XYZ file of C-alpha atoms in Angstrom:
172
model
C 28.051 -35.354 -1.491
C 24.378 -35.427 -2.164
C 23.699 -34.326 1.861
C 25.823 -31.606 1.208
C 23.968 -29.997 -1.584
C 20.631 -30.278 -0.247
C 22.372 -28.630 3.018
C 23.515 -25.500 1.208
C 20.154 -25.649 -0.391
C 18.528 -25.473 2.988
C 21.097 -22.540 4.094
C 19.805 -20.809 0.959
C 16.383 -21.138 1.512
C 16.718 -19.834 5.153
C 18.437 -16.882 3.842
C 16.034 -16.045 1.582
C 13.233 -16.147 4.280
C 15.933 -14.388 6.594
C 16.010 -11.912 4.202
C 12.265 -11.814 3.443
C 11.959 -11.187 7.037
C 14.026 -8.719 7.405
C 12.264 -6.545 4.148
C 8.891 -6.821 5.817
C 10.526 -5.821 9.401
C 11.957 -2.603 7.879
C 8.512 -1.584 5.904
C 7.029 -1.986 9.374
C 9.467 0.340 10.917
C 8.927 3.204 7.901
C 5.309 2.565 8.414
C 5.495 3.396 11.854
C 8.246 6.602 11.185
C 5.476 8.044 8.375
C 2.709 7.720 10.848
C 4.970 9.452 13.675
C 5.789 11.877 11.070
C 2.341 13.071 9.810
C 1.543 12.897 13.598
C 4.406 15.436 13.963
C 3.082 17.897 11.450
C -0.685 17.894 12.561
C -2.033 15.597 15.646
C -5.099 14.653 13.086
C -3.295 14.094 10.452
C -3.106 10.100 10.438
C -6.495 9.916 10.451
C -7.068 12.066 7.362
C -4.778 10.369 5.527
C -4.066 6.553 4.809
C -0.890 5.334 3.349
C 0.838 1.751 2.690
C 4.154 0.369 2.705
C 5.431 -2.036 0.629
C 9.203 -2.633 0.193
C 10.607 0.728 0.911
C 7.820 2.028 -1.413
C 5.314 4.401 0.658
C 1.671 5.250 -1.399
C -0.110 7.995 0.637
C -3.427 8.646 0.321
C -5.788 10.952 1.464
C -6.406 14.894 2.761
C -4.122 17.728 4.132
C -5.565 20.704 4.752
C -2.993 23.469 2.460
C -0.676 23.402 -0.298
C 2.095 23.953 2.754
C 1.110 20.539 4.684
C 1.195 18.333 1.449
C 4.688 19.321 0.768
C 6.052 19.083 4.048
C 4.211 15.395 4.561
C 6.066 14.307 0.964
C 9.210 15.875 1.853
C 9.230 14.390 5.635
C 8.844 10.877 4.040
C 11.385 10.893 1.614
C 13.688 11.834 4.956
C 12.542 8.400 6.053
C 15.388 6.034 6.489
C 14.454 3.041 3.470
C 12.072 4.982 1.816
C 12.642 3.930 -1.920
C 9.786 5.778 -3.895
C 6.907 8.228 -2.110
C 3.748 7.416 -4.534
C 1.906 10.804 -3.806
C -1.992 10.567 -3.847
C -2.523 13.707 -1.160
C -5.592 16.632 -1.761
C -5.439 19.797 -0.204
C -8.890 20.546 0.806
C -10.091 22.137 3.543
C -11.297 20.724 6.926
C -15.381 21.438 6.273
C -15.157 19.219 2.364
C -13.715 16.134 3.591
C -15.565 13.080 2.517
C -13.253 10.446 1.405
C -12.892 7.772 4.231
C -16.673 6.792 5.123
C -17.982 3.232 6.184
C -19.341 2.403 2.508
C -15.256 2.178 2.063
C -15.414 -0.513 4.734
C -17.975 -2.317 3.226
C -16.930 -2.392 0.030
C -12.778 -3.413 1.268
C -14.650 -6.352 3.144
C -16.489 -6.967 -0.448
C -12.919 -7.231 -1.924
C -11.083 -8.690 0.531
C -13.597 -11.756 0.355
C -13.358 -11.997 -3.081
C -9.332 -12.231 -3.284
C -9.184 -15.043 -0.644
C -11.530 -17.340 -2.599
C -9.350 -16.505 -5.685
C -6.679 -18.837 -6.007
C -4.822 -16.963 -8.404
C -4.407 -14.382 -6.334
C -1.947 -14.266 -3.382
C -3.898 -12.066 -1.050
C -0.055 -11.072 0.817
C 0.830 -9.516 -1.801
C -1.418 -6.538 -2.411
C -2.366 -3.691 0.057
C -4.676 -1.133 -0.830
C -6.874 1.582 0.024
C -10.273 2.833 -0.828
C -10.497 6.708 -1.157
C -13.306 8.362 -3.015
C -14.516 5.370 -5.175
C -11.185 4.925 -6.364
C -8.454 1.564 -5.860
C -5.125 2.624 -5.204
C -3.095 -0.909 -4.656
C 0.918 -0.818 -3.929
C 1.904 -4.612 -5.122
C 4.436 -7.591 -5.710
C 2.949 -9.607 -7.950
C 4.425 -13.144 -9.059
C 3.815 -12.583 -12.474
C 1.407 -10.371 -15.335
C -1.056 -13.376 -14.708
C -1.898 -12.590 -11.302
C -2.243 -8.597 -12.003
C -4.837 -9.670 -14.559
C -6.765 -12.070 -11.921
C -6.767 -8.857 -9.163
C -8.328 -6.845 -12.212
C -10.803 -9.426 -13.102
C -11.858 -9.197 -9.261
C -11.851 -5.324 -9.078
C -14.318 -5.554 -12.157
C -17.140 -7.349 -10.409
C -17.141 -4.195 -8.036
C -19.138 -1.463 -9.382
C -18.334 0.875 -6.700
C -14.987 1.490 -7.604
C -14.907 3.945 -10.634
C -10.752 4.096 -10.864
C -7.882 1.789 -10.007
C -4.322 3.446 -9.563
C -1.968 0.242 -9.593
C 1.454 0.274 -8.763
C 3.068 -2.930 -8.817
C 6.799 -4.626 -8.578
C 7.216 -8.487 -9.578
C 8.467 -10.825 -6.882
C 12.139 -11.918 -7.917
């Protein structure tokens, strides 16, 4: 009897990495519809802006170049297949004032992403985010409030980063 119950706890297990699996699989397939998308409405467009995917949630990020092009991108990726919740961080501004995406954003992600691997209290998987302008926008699944608290502690000992626009879910 005792086999038996660790077997259908096994069977759950793999269903809940089955299922895991499957999550991640479809944010990879929206990721890759919004970028086909955005390269649908302007060839550059993927370029100018930078956007994350985190279970069916989409954060964009980034320029478009008229009032026009920011609400066909939003309105494209709500048409999405899985697309639970468009988090909608797009500037219109024209083509000679863009600024936002330079290398000190590179240097300053590598900065970051050093410091969350040597933090064991943070499980690097489970944030993405993107530097835009000085400011942190992170799409999330934290564990639990602790580990939101531990990413903030981290984000502190950057100066460069004036704002942080956090949008997080808790694992179940």
């Amino acid at each position: 009897m005792l086999c038996l119950s660790a077997c259908e706890h096994l069977k759950q297990d793999a269903k809940s990495v089955e299922a895991s699996y499957q999550k991640s699989a479809s944010d990879t397939v929206i990721y890759t519809n919004v970028v086909q998308v955005l390269q649908n409405i302007r060839r550059d467009l993927p370029s100018e802006a930078r956007l994350i995917v985190l279970q069916g949630r989409v954060l964009l990020v980034g320029y478009v170049e008229s009032a026009q092009e920011h609400i066909d991108v939003v309105n494209a990726v709500w048409k999405i297949k899985g697309v639970q919740e468009v988090i909608d961080h797009l500037e219109h501004v024209p083509t000679n004032e863009k600024t936002g995406f330079d290398i000190k954003n590179t240097f300053v992600k590598t900065q970051l992403d050093t410091l969350f691997l040597t933090n064991s209290a943070v499980h690097y998987g489970n944030f993405q985010y993107v530097i835009f302008k000085k400011n942190l926008y992170v799409l999330a699944r934290t564990s639990s409030e602790a580990e939101k608290e531990a990413f903030y502690t981290i984000v502190k000992k950057t100066p460069t980063i004036q704002k942080v626009f956090f949008y997080s879910t808790y694992k179940q």
